[in-house]
Each structure stands twice: as structure tokens, then as C-alpha cells.
Amino acid sequence: NRAKLGMSMFRIQDVYKDRGYAYVEVVPGTDIDAEARIADINFNVQKGSKVFIERIDIKGNLKTRDKVIRRQLRIYEGEYYSGTGLDTSRRRVNMLGFFEKVDISEKRGSRPDRIVITVAVKERPTGTFQIGAGFSSVENFIATAQVSQQNLFGRGQTLSLMAQLSSLRQLFSLQFIEPYFLDTRWYFSFRIFNMQLDYINFVRKATGGDLTWGYEFIDDWRISLTYTLENVDVTERGGVRIDRLFSDGWTSSLRLTLTWDTRNNRLFPSDGHLFQGSVEHASKYTFSENEFTRL
């Protein structure tokens, strides 16, 4: 089976490339016994010498800063060449969602044991402005607007402002995300919001915000802790009290979240998975009037 033979060759090459042998060649030889209909296969491995990465060049990023791309790479200047590191780097740069195309090429360096890696990208627009309007028999006129920039000033940060207005609902939200705080693996974000929902028997107003710190302890895995402070005011109508459904007062909670993200593109995913699990707790120990534990 030539397809399986070719795949075996590539897998053997990958083993050597992950050990620094960038120019390894695997040539299969066959000894055929025609009468017994048996083929003996001999893989001749010409691994050559180990190769160091002399330089990594970034091209095509007119807006995005070099560091935004480099911090996604899993190959490093001065270290041995790695085939898996190269593939992982390509995937992680593409995951950002800032580029239409990501190409990684290789060329020989200043010496036989040196190699130069070039990461060429083609940027796509990352700012969006959305506005919409409609009519509902329940909410009458509905208007929505959102302004978002996923790559703020080319730093890889996110800033978004959203508003929704109708006769029964008003929502305003501002969010900022810094995925690599001070160029470390620490994640930082904050959000502030103001919300009013008009139900049949009561009006619920909520104002507050949250602050999140997270850390990417392994590639694609992040753990984060979010503190939320929210004040809820419930105004009753007609003397009807819906106990504990919408408790008013102050909520001060902590939420621990574990995230596994293997999407091939954060903004326009077509493959991969995003799993999240969290536990949120509010009690007298977090200085909260409303007490609950939410999974």
C-alpha cells in the first residue's frame, strides 16, 4: 500500500525532525519475493547533521506587532529545529484570527548547521461595526449596536462596546481583554455593564462589572479566576413578589474556570473544540448579600 508507505516515511521523518535533523531523508527500499508474494521493506534514513534555528523573520504584518506573532511560536532562535514545533507555531498564529493566510518557510542559514525560518502573514480587518433595528410585537422597536476591535493598535488586545435598546430591555456593556499581560502567559480582562429588563410584574435593574485573571499553564489550557460585583434592584408591580427568582441587593462572587481551546481560528473557527467548566460561589465570605453556588 503506497499511501501507507508514504505516511510511514513522513512519520519517521517527523521523529528525526523533532530532534533537530531538519534535512533528514527517508528512502524505502524493497526486496520482492515474487513467488511467495512478499515484500521486505528497508527504510534507509539519511539524517544528516543537527540544525539550529539561526533566525526567525516575520513578514507581511503591516499593523500587527512582531511580538504578537512571536509569542505564539513554539520554535526559538538558537535552539534545535523542531518539525512539531513548526506545525504547532503555524496553528497557533492562525488561531489568533488576525490573518487570512499564514505561511512558514525555511531556507539554509549562514552555515550548514543553521536554518532561517520565515513566517509570512496576510492580515485581515479585525475591527467590526454592527448596527441593527427591528420590530417585535412584544418589545416594539428594537435597536442594537456594537463596535469591536479584536487587534487593538496591533497589540492583540480586544476592546468592544455593545448597546441594545427596546421598550422592555436596555443593555450597555464595555469589555477589554489583554491575552498576554505584560508579555507573559497571564490573561487579563474586565467588563462593566448596565442592564434593565422590564417584565410583566417587575423591573430588574443591574449594574456592575467583573475582573478576570487567567494563566495558560499548558498550550491550549487556561485556568482563570473572575471576581464579579453586581448590584440588582427589583421594582415590583401590582404587589406581586417573586421570591428568590430575581433577588435584589449586592452580589459579590468568585468564579473559577478551566478552558480547553483547540479552535483553528479564534474569530472564524472551522475546526477544533472549545470546552469550559466553571464553579461560581457567592456567600458572606465574599461579602455578598445574595448567596449561591453555581456550576
PDB file of C-alpha atoms in Angstrom:
ATOM      1  CA  ASN A   1       0.000   0.000   0.000  1.00  0.00           C
ATOM      2  CA  ARG A   2       1.874   3.053  -1.252  1.00  0.00           C
ATOM      3  CA  ALA A   3      -0.255   5.529   0.695  1.00  0.00           C
ATOM      4  CA  LYS A   4       0.602   3.803   3.985  1.00  0.00           C
ATOM      5  CA  LEU A   5       4.237   3.520   2.916  1.00  0.00           C
ATOM      6  CA  GLY A   6       4.373   7.260   2.212  1.00  0.00           C
ATOM      7  CA  MET A   7       2.730   8.041   5.546  1.00  0.00           C
ATOM      8  CA  SER A   8       5.270   5.844   7.330  1.00  0.00           C
ATOM      9  CA  MET A   9       8.094   7.746   5.640  1.00  0.00           C
ATOM     10  CA  PHE A  10       6.684  11.100   6.805  1.00  0.00           C
ATOM     11  CA  ARG A  11       6.232   9.836  10.375  1.00  0.00           C
ATOM     12  CA  ILE A  12       9.805   8.574  10.507  1.00  0.00           C
ATOM     13  CA  GLN A  13      10.961  11.960   9.193  1.00  0.00           C
ATOM     14  CA  ASP A  14       8.945  13.721  11.904  1.00  0.00           C
ATOM     15  CA  VAL A  15      10.720  11.707  14.597  1.00  0.00           C
ATOM     16  CA  TYR A  16      14.103  12.937  13.350  1.00  0.00           C
ATOM     17  CA  LYS A  17      12.941  16.496  12.634  1.00  0.00           C
ATOM     18  CA  ASP A  18      11.803  16.825  16.244  1.00  0.00           C
ATOM     19  CA  ARG A  19      15.388  16.031  17.222  1.00  0.00           C
ATOM     20  CA  GLY A  20      16.923  18.778  15.100  1.00  0.00           C
ATOM     21  CA  TYR A  21      17.572  16.891  11.845  1.00  0.00           C
ATOM     22  CA  ALA A  22      15.825  19.355   9.525  1.00  0.00           C
ATOM     23  CA  TYR A  23      17.191  17.865   6.292  1.00  0.00           C
ATOM     24  CA  VAL A  24      16.515  14.205   7.043  1.00  0.00           C
ATOM     25  CA  GLU A  25      15.612  11.967   4.099  1.00  0.00           C
ATOM     26  CA  VAL A  26      13.957   8.567   4.314  1.00  0.00           C
ATOM     27  CA  VAL A  27      14.295   6.311   1.267  1.00  0.00           C
ATOM     28  CA  PRO A  28      12.401   3.000   1.274  1.00  0.00           C
ATOM     29  CA  GLY A  29      13.931   0.005  -0.474  1.00  0.00           C
ATOM     30  CA  THR A  30      12.042  -3.181  -1.295  1.00  0.00           C
ATOM     31  CA  ASP A  31      13.153  -6.754  -1.813  1.00  0.00           C
ATOM     32  CA  ILE A  32      10.362  -8.661  -3.507  1.00  0.00           C
ATOM     33  CA  ASP A  33       9.847 -12.411  -3.428  1.00  0.00           C
ATOM     34  CA  ALA A  34       7.587 -12.808  -6.451  1.00  0.00           C
ATOM     35  CA  GLU A  35       6.723 -16.449  -5.831  1.00  0.00           C
ATOM     36  CA  ALA A  36       5.820 -16.000  -2.176  1.00  0.00           C
ATOM     37  CA  ARG A  37       4.286 -12.580  -2.970  1.00  0.00           C
ATOM     38  CA  ILE A  38       6.141 -10.997  -0.039  1.00  0.00           C
ATOM     39  CA  ALA A  39       7.938  -7.641   0.023  1.00  0.00           C
ATOM     40  CA  ASP A  40      10.628  -6.788   2.574  1.00  0.00           C
ATOM     41  CA  ILE A  41      10.883  -3.045   3.163  1.00  0.00           C
ATOM     42  CA  ASN A  42      14.081  -1.366   4.310  1.00  0.00           C
ATOM     43  CA  PHE A  43      13.890   2.281   5.386  1.00  0.00           C
ATOM     44  CA  ASN A  44      17.225   3.954   4.709  1.00  0.00           C
ATOM     45  CA  VAL A  45      17.455   7.026   6.943  1.00  0.00           C
ATOM     46  CA  GLN A  46      19.888   9.750   5.877  1.00  0.00           C
ATOM     47  CA  LYS A  47      19.531  12.082   8.827  1.00  0.00           C
ATOM     48  CA  GLY A  48      22.403  14.481   8.123  1.00  0.00           C
ATOM     49  CA  SER A  49      23.582  16.801  10.871  1.00  0.00           C
ATOM     50  CA  LYS A  50      21.577  18.566  13.542  1.00  0.00           C
ATOM     51  CA  VAL A  51      20.407  22.073  12.646  1.00  0.00           C
ATOM     52  CA  PHE A  52      19.986  25.152  14.838  1.00  0.00           C
ATOM     53  CA  ILE A  53      17.484  27.918  14.108  1.00  0.00           C
ATOM     54  CA  GLU A  54      19.654  30.908  13.212  1.00  0.00           C
ATOM     55  CA  ARG A  55      16.892  33.480  12.782  1.00  0.00           C
ATOM     56  CA  ILE A  56      13.108  33.829  12.630  1.00  0.00           C
ATOM     57  CA  ASP A  57      11.833  36.545  10.281  1.00  0.00           C
ATOM     58  CA  ILE A  58       8.275  37.942  10.394  1.00  0.00           C
ATOM     59  CA  LYS A  59       6.858  39.380   7.150  1.00  0.00           C
ATOM     60  CA  GLY A  60       3.560  40.849   5.977  1.00  0.00           C
ATOM     61  CA  ASN A  61       2.390  42.240   9.328  1.00  0.00           C
ATOM     62  CA  LEU A  62       1.681  45.869   8.445  1.00  0.00           C
ATOM     63  CA  LYS A  63      -0.375  46.514  11.598  1.00  0.00           C
ATOM     64  CA  THR A  64       0.202  43.617  13.975  1.00  0.00           C
ATOM     65  CA  ARG A  65       3.343  43.930  16.071  1.00  0.00           C
ATOM     66  CA  ASP A  66       6.033  41.270  15.784  1.00  0.00           C
ATOM     67  CA  LYS A  67       5.692  40.242  19.432  1.00  0.00           C
ATOM     68  CA  VAL A  68       2.031  39.311  18.946  1.00  0.00           C
ATOM     69  CA  ILE A  69       3.149  36.703  16.406  1.00  0.00           C
ATOM     70  CA  ARG A  70       6.374  35.627  18.102  1.00  0.00           C
ATOM     71  CA  ARG A  71       4.716  34.799  21.422  1.00  0.00           C
ATOM     72  CA  GLN A  72       2.586  32.212  19.590  1.00  0.00           C
ATOM     73  CA  LEU A  73       5.632  30.440  18.140  1.00  0.00           C
ATOM     74  CA  ARG A  74       6.898  27.183  19.584  1.00  0.00           C
ATOM     75  CA  ILE A  75      10.235  27.377  17.763  1.00  0.00           C
ATOM     76  CA  TYR A  76      13.008  29.585  19.098  1.00  0.00           C
ATOM     77  CA  GLU A  77      16.157  31.190  17.758  1.00  0.00           C
ATOM     78  CA  GLY A  78      19.324  29.427  18.920  1.00  0.00           C
ATOM     79  CA  GLU A  79      17.564  26.143  19.647  1.00  0.00           C
ATOM     80  CA  TYR A  80      17.369  22.930  17.627  1.00  0.00           C
ATOM     81  CA  TYR A  81      14.953  22.747  14.718  1.00  0.00           C
ATOM     82  CA  SER A  82      11.627  21.023  15.529  1.00  0.00           C
ATOM     83  CA  GLY A  83       9.098  19.833  12.957  1.00  0.00           C
ATOM     84  CA  THR A  84       6.300  19.535  15.515  1.00  0.00           C
ATOM     85  CA  GLY A  85       7.199  22.958  16.888  1.00  0.00           C
ATOM     86  CA  LEU A  86       6.879  24.360  13.376  1.00  0.00           C
ATOM     87  CA  ASP A  87       3.415  22.857  12.840  1.00  0.00           C
ATOM     88  CA  THR A  88       2.244  23.996  16.284  1.00  0.00           C
ATOM     89  CA  SER A  89       3.528  27.517  15.609  1.00  0.00           C
ATOM     90  CA  ARG A  90       1.610  27.710  12.341  1.00  0.00           C
ATOM     91  CA  ARG A  91      -1.585  26.563  14.068  1.00  0.00           C
ATOM     92  CA  ARG A  92      -1.218  28.985  16.995  1.00  0.00           C
ATOM     93  CA  VAL A  93      -0.555  32.013  14.757  1.00  0.00           C
ATOM     94  CA  ASN A  94      -3.582  31.105  12.644  1.00  0.00           C
ATOM     95  CA  MET A  95      -5.688  30.702  15.827  1.00  0.00           C
ATOM     96  CA  LEU A  96      -5.373  34.431  16.513  1.00  0.00           C
ATOM     97  CA  GLY A  97      -7.851  35.158  13.732  1.00  0.00           C
ATOM     98  CA  PHE A  98      -5.956  38.261  12.613  1.00  0.00           C
ATOM     99  CA  PHE A  99      -4.658  36.800   9.342  1.00  0.00           C
ATOM    100  CA  GLU A 100      -6.172  35.483   6.141  1.00  0.00           C
ATOM    101  CA  LYS A 101      -3.086  33.403   5.437  1.00  0.00           C
ATOM    102  CA  VAL A 102      -0.119  32.088   7.447  1.00  0.00           C
ATOM    103  CA  ASP A 103       2.865  30.545   5.651  1.00  0.00           C
ATOM    104  CA  ILE A 104       6.053  29.278   7.291  1.00  0.00           C
ATOM    105  CA  SER A 105       9.028  28.631   5.013  1.00  0.00           C
ATOM    106  CA  GLU A 106      12.615  27.505   5.547  1.00  0.00           C
ATOM    107  CA  LYS A 107      15.956  28.310   3.950  1.00  0.00           C
ATOM    108  CA  ARG A 108      19.565  27.442   4.721  1.00  0.00           C
ATOM    109  CA  GLY A 109      21.399  29.767   7.060  1.00  0.00           C
ATOM    110  CA  SER A 110      24.910  31.164   7.065  1.00  0.00           C
ATOM    111  CA  ARG A 111      26.349  27.710   7.852  1.00  0.00           C
ATOM    112  CA  PRO A 112      25.311  24.127   7.000  1.00  0.00           C
ATOM    113  CA  ASP A 113      24.074  23.597  10.565  1.00  0.00           C
ATOM    114  CA  ARG A 114      21.944  26.771  10.547  1.00  0.00           C
ATOM    115  CA  ILE A 115      18.443  27.383   9.203  1.00  0.00           C
ATOM    116  CA  VAL A 116      16.347  30.537   8.766  1.00  0.00           C
ATOM    117  CA  ILE A 117      12.573  30.394   9.364  1.00  0.00           C
ATOM    118  CA  THR A 118      10.285  32.954   7.711  1.00  0.00           C
ATOM    119  CA  VAL A 119       6.724  33.479   8.987  1.00  0.00           C
ATOM    120  CA  ALA A 120       4.734  35.293   6.284  1.00  0.00           C
ATOM    121  CA  VAL A 121       1.220  36.513   7.107  1.00  0.00           C
ATOM    122  CA  LYS A 122      -1.541  38.330   5.267  1.00  0.00           C
ATOM    123  CA  GLU A 123      -3.615  40.498   7.580  1.00  0.00           C
ATOM    124  CA  ARG A 124      -7.405  40.725   7.573  1.00  0.00           C
ATOM    125  CA  PRO A 125      -9.598  43.513   9.020  1.00  0.00           C
ATOM    126  CA  THR A 126     -10.217  42.877  12.725  1.00  0.00           C
ATOM    127  CA  GLY A 127     -12.453  45.850  13.537  1.00  0.00           C
ATOM    128  CA  THR A 128     -16.212  45.490  13.252  1.00  0.00           C
ATOM    129  CA  PHE A 129     -19.138  47.883  13.447  1.00  0.00           C
ATOM    130  CA  GLN A 130     -22.606  46.372  13.631  1.00  0.00           C
ATOM    131  CA  ILE A 131     -25.933  48.140  13.783  1.00  0.00           C
ATOM    132  CA  GLY A 132     -29.402  46.703  13.542  1.00  0.00           C
ATOM    133  CA  ALA A 133     -33.036  47.548  14.032  1.00  0.00           C
ATOM    134  CA  GLY A 134     -36.271  45.621  14.081  1.00  0.00           C
ATOM    135  CA  PHE A 135     -39.832  45.414  15.297  1.00  0.00           C
ATOM    136  CA  SER A 136     -41.351  42.912  17.726  1.00  0.00           C
ATOM    137  CA  SER A 137     -44.932  42.527  18.864  1.00  0.00           C
ATOM    138  CA  VAL A 138     -43.584  42.089  22.408  1.00  0.00           C
ATOM    139  CA  GLU A 139     -40.759  44.643  22.584  1.00  0.00           C
ATOM    140  CA  ASN A 140     -41.971  47.008  19.842  1.00  0.00           C
ATOM    141  CA  PHE A 141     -38.949  48.776  18.333  1.00  0.00           C
ATOM    142  CA  ILE A 142     -35.544  47.080  18.851  1.00  0.00           C
ATOM    143  CA  ALA A 143     -32.159  48.660  18.155  1.00  0.00           C
ATOM    144  CA  THR A 144     -28.709  47.127  18.594  1.00  0.00           C
ATOM    145  CA  ALA A 145     -25.209  48.461  18.008  1.00  0.00           C
ATOM    146  CA  GLN A 146     -21.745  47.048  18.594  1.00  0.00           C
ATOM    147  CA  VAL A 147     -18.253  48.400  17.977  1.00  0.00           C
ATOM    148  CA  SER A 148     -15.395  45.946  18.374  1.00  0.00           C
ATOM    149  CA  GLN A 149     -11.657  45.815  17.681  1.00  0.00           C
ATOM    150  CA  GLN A 150     -10.022  42.398  18.087  1.00  0.00           C
ATOM    151  CA  ASN A 151      -6.460  43.608  17.464  1.00  0.00           C
ATOM    152  CA  LEU A 152      -6.326  46.993  19.179  1.00  0.00           C
ATOM    153  CA  PHE A 153      -3.368  49.081  17.924  1.00  0.00           C
ATOM    154  CA  GLY A 154      -1.810  45.858  16.623  1.00  0.00           C
ATOM    155  CA  ARG A 155      -1.194  44.620  20.193  1.00  0.00           C
ATOM    156  CA  GLY A 156      -3.571  41.640  20.082  1.00  0.00           C
ATOM    157  CA  GLN A 157      -5.926  43.246  22.609  1.00  0.00           C
ATOM    158  CA  THR A 158      -9.720  43.333  22.342  1.00  0.00           C
ATOM    159  CA  LEU A 159     -11.994  46.302  23.052  1.00  0.00           C
ATOM    160  CA  SER A 160     -15.735  46.130  22.467  1.00  0.00           C
ATOM    161  CA  LEU A 161     -18.745  48.314  23.222  1.00  0.00           C
ATOM    162  CA  MET A 162     -22.296  46.988  22.888  1.00  0.00           C
ATOM    163  CA  ALA A 163     -25.755  48.528  23.305  1.00  0.00           C
ATOM    164  CA  GLN A 164     -29.286  47.089  22.980  1.00  0.00           C
ATOM    165  CA  LEU A 165     -32.438  49.158  23.307  1.00  0.00           C
ATOM    166  CA  SER A 166     -36.134  48.278  23.219  1.00  0.00           C
ATOM    167  CA  SER A 167     -39.289  49.048  25.174  1.00  0.00           C
ATOM    168  CA  LEU A 168     -38.530  46.152  27.559  1.00  0.00           C
ATOM    169  CA  ARG A 169     -34.738  45.948  27.542  1.00  0.00           C
ATOM    170  CA  GLN A 170     -31.751  48.285  27.819  1.00  0.00           C
ATOM    171  CA  LEU A 171     -28.232  46.913  27.877  1.00  0.00           C
ATOM    172  CA  PHE A 172     -24.852  48.663  27.773  1.00  0.00           C
ATOM    173  CA  SER A 173     -21.559  46.781  28.034  1.00  0.00           C
ATOM    174  CA  LEU A 174     -17.860  47.669  27.714  1.00  0.00           C
ATOM    175  CA  GLN A 175     -15.183  44.951  27.665  1.00  0.00           C
ATOM    176  CA  PHE A 176     -11.387  44.918  27.393  1.00  0.00           C
ATOM    177  CA  ILE A 177      -9.185  41.813  27.009  1.00  0.00           C
ATOM    178  CA  GLU A 178      -5.381  41.555  27.249  1.00  0.00           C
ATOM    179  CA  PRO A 179      -4.456  37.927  26.397  1.00  0.00           C
ATOM    180  CA  TYR A 180      -0.765  38.308  27.355  1.00  0.00           C
ATOM    181  CA  PHE A 181      -0.473  40.766  30.232  1.00  0.00           C
ATOM    182  CA  LEU A 182       2.961  42.463  30.134  1.00  0.00           C
ATOM    183  CA  ASP A 183       4.042  39.874  27.526  1.00  0.00           C
ATOM    184  CA  THR A 184       3.591  36.976  29.959  1.00  0.00           C
ATOM    185  CA  ARG A 185       1.223  33.998  29.867  1.00  0.00           C
ATOM    186  CA  TRP A 186      -1.124  35.829  32.244  1.00  0.00           C
ATOM    187  CA  TYR A 187      -4.558  36.729  30.840  1.00  0.00           C
ATOM    188  CA  PHE A 188      -6.396  39.862  31.990  1.00  0.00           C
ATOM    189  CA  SER A 189      -9.841  41.253  31.190  1.00  0.00           C
ATOM    190  CA  PHE A 190     -12.509  43.491  32.659  1.00  0.00           C
ATOM    191  CA  ARG A 191     -16.124  44.244  31.820  1.00  0.00           C
ATOM    192  CA  ILE A 192     -18.604  46.852  33.047  1.00  0.00           C
ATOM    193  CA  PHE A 193     -22.305  46.736  32.286  1.00  0.00           C
ATOM    194  CA  ASN A 194     -25.667  48.334  32.951  1.00  0.00           C
ATOM    195  CA  MET A 195     -28.843  46.378  32.264  1.00  0.00           C
ATOM    196  CA  GLN A 196     -32.582  46.913  32.682  1.00  0.00           C
ATOM    197  CA  LEU A 197     -35.221  44.250  31.943  1.00  0.00           C
ATOM    198  CA  ASP A 198     -38.931  45.115  32.095  1.00  0.00           C
ATOM    199  CA  TYR A 199     -41.088  42.089  32.965  1.00  0.00           C
ATOM    200  CA  ILE A 200     -44.846  41.936  33.457  1.00  0.00           C
ATOM    201  CA  ASN A 201     -44.797  42.127  37.260  1.00  0.00           C
ATOM    202  CA  PHE A 202     -41.439  43.745  37.979  1.00  0.00           C
ATOM    203  CA  VAL A 203     -38.498  45.690  36.586  1.00  0.00           C
ATOM    204  CA  ARG A 204     -34.974  44.398  37.173  1.00  0.00           C
ATOM    205  CA  LYS A 205     -32.021  46.794  37.014  1.00  0.00           C
ATOM    206  CA  ALA A 206     -28.448  45.522  37.292  1.00  0.00           C
ATOM    207  CA  THR A 207     -25.189  47.482  37.323  1.00  0.00           C
ATOM    208  CA  GLY A 208     -21.761  46.040  37.848  1.00  0.00           C
ATOM    209  CA  GLY A 209     -18.648  44.557  36.353  1.00  0.00           C
ATOM    210  CA  ASP A 210     -16.141  41.757  36.551  1.00  0.00           C
ATOM    211  CA  LEU A 211     -12.372  41.367  36.614  1.00  0.00           C
ATOM    212  CA  THR A 212     -10.587  38.244  35.344  1.00  0.00           C
ATOM    213  CA  TRP A 213      -7.049  36.930  35.754  1.00  0.00           C
ATOM    214  CA  GLY A 214      -6.017  33.758  33.971  1.00  0.00           C
ATOM    215  CA  TYR A 215      -2.905  31.750  33.177  1.00  0.00           C
ATOM    216  CA  GLU A 216      -2.091  29.462  30.247  1.00  0.00           C
ATOM    217  CA  PHE A 217      -0.243  26.714  32.118  1.00  0.00           C
ATOM    218  CA  ILE A 218      -0.082  24.345  29.087  1.00  0.00           C
ATOM    219  CA  ASP A 219      -0.674  25.092  25.411  1.00  0.00           C
ATOM    220  CA  ASP A 220      -4.449  25.284  24.793  1.00  0.00           C
ATOM    221  CA  TRP A 221      -5.223  25.014  28.559  1.00  0.00           C
ATOM    222  CA  ARG A 222      -6.048  28.031  30.710  1.00  0.00           C
ATOM    223  CA  ILE A 223      -7.252  28.445  34.268  1.00  0.00           C
ATOM    224  CA  SER A 224      -8.833  31.747  35.328  1.00  0.00           C
ATOM    225  CA  LEU A 225     -10.399  33.426  38.338  1.00  0.00           C
ATOM    226  CA  THR A 226     -13.148  36.033  37.895  1.00  0.00           C
ATOM    227  CA  TYR A 227     -14.436  38.445  40.525  1.00  0.00           C
ATOM    228  CA  THR A 228     -17.910  39.852  39.851  1.00  0.00           C
ATOM    229  CA  LEU A 229     -19.567  42.730  41.698  1.00  0.00           C
ATOM    230  CA  GLU A 230     -23.179  43.459  40.785  1.00  0.00           C
ATOM    231  CA  ASN A 231     -25.982  45.496  42.307  1.00  0.00           C
ATOM    232  CA  VAL A 232     -29.517  44.413  41.422  1.00  0.00           C
ATOM    233  CA  ASP A 233     -32.632  46.481  42.086  1.00  0.00           C
ATOM    234  CA  VAL A 234     -36.048  44.837  41.616  1.00  0.00           C
ATOM    235  CA  THR A 235     -39.114  47.101  41.476  1.00  0.00           C
ATOM    236  CA  GLU A 236     -42.374  45.199  41.941  1.00  0.00           C
ATOM    237  CA  ARG A 237     -45.657  45.887  40.162  1.00  0.00           C
ATOM    238  CA  GLY A 238     -49.104  45.059  41.446  1.00  0.00           C
ATOM    239  CA  GLY A 239     -47.876  43.802  44.814  1.00  0.00           C
ATOM    240  CA  VAL A 240     -46.629  40.514  43.368  1.00  0.00           C
ATOM    241  CA  ARG A 241     -43.446  39.177  45.000  1.00  0.00           C
ATOM    242  CA  ILE A 242     -41.444  36.544  43.089  1.00  0.00           C
ATOM    243  CA  ASP A 243     -39.297  35.273  45.929  1.00  0.00           C
ATOM    244  CA  ARG A 244     -35.677  34.303  45.138  1.00  0.00           C
ATOM    245  CA  LEU A 245     -36.239  34.307  41.363  1.00  0.00           C
ATOM    246  CA  PHE A 246     -34.656  37.714  40.987  1.00  0.00           C
ATOM    247  CA  SER A 247     -33.134  38.564  44.347  1.00  0.00           C
ATOM    248  CA  ASP A 248     -32.067  42.161  44.659  1.00  0.00           C
ATOM    249  CA  GLY A 249     -29.123  43.630  46.543  1.00  0.00           C
ATOM    250  CA  TRP A 250     -25.371  43.180  46.143  1.00  0.00           C
ATOM    251  CA  THR A 251     -23.777  40.104  44.627  1.00  0.00           C
ATOM    252  CA  SER A 252     -20.047  39.585  45.165  1.00  0.00           C
ATOM    253  CA  SER A 253     -18.820  36.318  43.689  1.00  0.00           C
ATOM    254  CA  LEU A 254     -15.704  34.395  42.643  1.00  0.00           C
ATOM    255  CA  ARG A 255     -15.726  32.099  39.610  1.00  0.00           C
ATOM    256  CA  LEU A 256     -13.009  29.531  38.822  1.00  0.00           C
ATOM    257  CA  THR A 257     -12.904  28.457  35.160  1.00  0.00           C
ATOM    258  CA  LEU A 258     -10.926  25.826  33.281  1.00  0.00           C
ATOM    259  CA  THR A 259     -10.763  26.225  29.492  1.00  0.00           C
ATOM    260  CA  TRP A 260      -9.514  23.928  26.722  1.00  0.00           C
ATOM    261  CA  ASP A 261      -9.395  25.657  23.333  1.00  0.00           C
ATOM    262  CA  THR A 262      -8.145  23.946  20.160  1.00  0.00           C
ATOM    263  CA  ARG A 263     -10.048  26.039  17.601  1.00  0.00           C
ATOM    264  CA  ASN A 264      -8.067  26.642  14.424  1.00  0.00           C
ATOM    265  CA  ASN A 265      -9.219  30.267  14.367  1.00  0.00           C
ATOM    266  CA  ARG A 266     -10.477  32.271  17.333  1.00  0.00           C
ATOM    267  CA  LEU A 267     -12.646  34.643  15.262  1.00  0.00           C
ATOM    268  CA  PHE A 268     -13.681  32.387  12.343  1.00  0.00           C
ATOM    269  CA  PRO A 269     -13.314  28.787  13.536  1.00  0.00           C
ATOM    270  CA  SER A 270     -13.911  25.875  11.175  1.00  0.00           C
ATOM    271  CA  ASP A 271     -12.268  23.098  13.206  1.00  0.00           C
ATOM    272  CA  GLY A 272     -11.347  22.240  16.793  1.00  0.00           C
ATOM    273  CA  HIS A 273     -13.085  22.383  20.168  1.00  0.00           C
ATOM    274  CA  LEU A 274     -13.798  24.865  22.943  1.00  0.00           C
ATOM    275  CA  PHE A 275     -14.648  23.360  26.340  1.00  0.00           C
ATOM    276  CA  GLN A 276     -15.213  25.348  29.517  1.00  0.00           C
ATOM    277  CA  GLY A 277     -16.139  24.297  33.025  1.00  0.00           C
ATOM    278  CA  SER A 278     -16.620  26.662  35.969  1.00  0.00           C
ATOM    279  CA  VAL A 279     -17.800  26.947  39.550  1.00  0.00           C
ATOM    280  CA  GLU A 280     -19.034  30.283  40.925  1.00  0.00           C
ATOM    281  CA  HIS A 281     -19.558  30.988  44.621  1.00  0.00           C
ATOM    282  CA  ALA A 282     -21.124  33.923  46.463  1.00  0.00           C
ATOM    283  CA  SER A 283     -21.523  33.979  50.236  1.00  0.00           C
ATOM    284  CA  LYS A 284     -20.800  36.018  53.333  1.00  0.00           C
ATOM    285  CA  TYR A 285     -17.146  35.070  52.871  1.00  0.00           C
ATOM    286  CA  THR A 286     -17.105  37.009  49.579  1.00  0.00           C
ATOM    287  CA  PHE A 287     -19.127  39.841  51.214  1.00  0.00           C
ATOM    288  CA  SER A 288     -22.231  39.066  49.151  1.00  0.00           C
ATOM    289  CA  GLU A 289     -25.841  39.709  50.153  1.00  0.00           C
ATOM    290  CA  ASN A 290     -27.033  37.095  47.670  1.00  0.00           C
ATOM    291  CA  GLU A 291     -25.627  33.631  48.376  1.00  0.00           C
ATOM    292  CA  PHE A 292     -25.342  30.789  45.857  1.00  0.00           C
ATOM    293  CA  THR A 293     -23.026  28.241  44.276  1.00  0.00           C
ATOM    294  CA  ARG A 294     -23.348  27.806  40.533  1.00  0.00           C
ATOM    295  CA  LEU A 295     -21.762  25.061  38.393  1.00  0.00           C
TER     296      LEU A 295
END
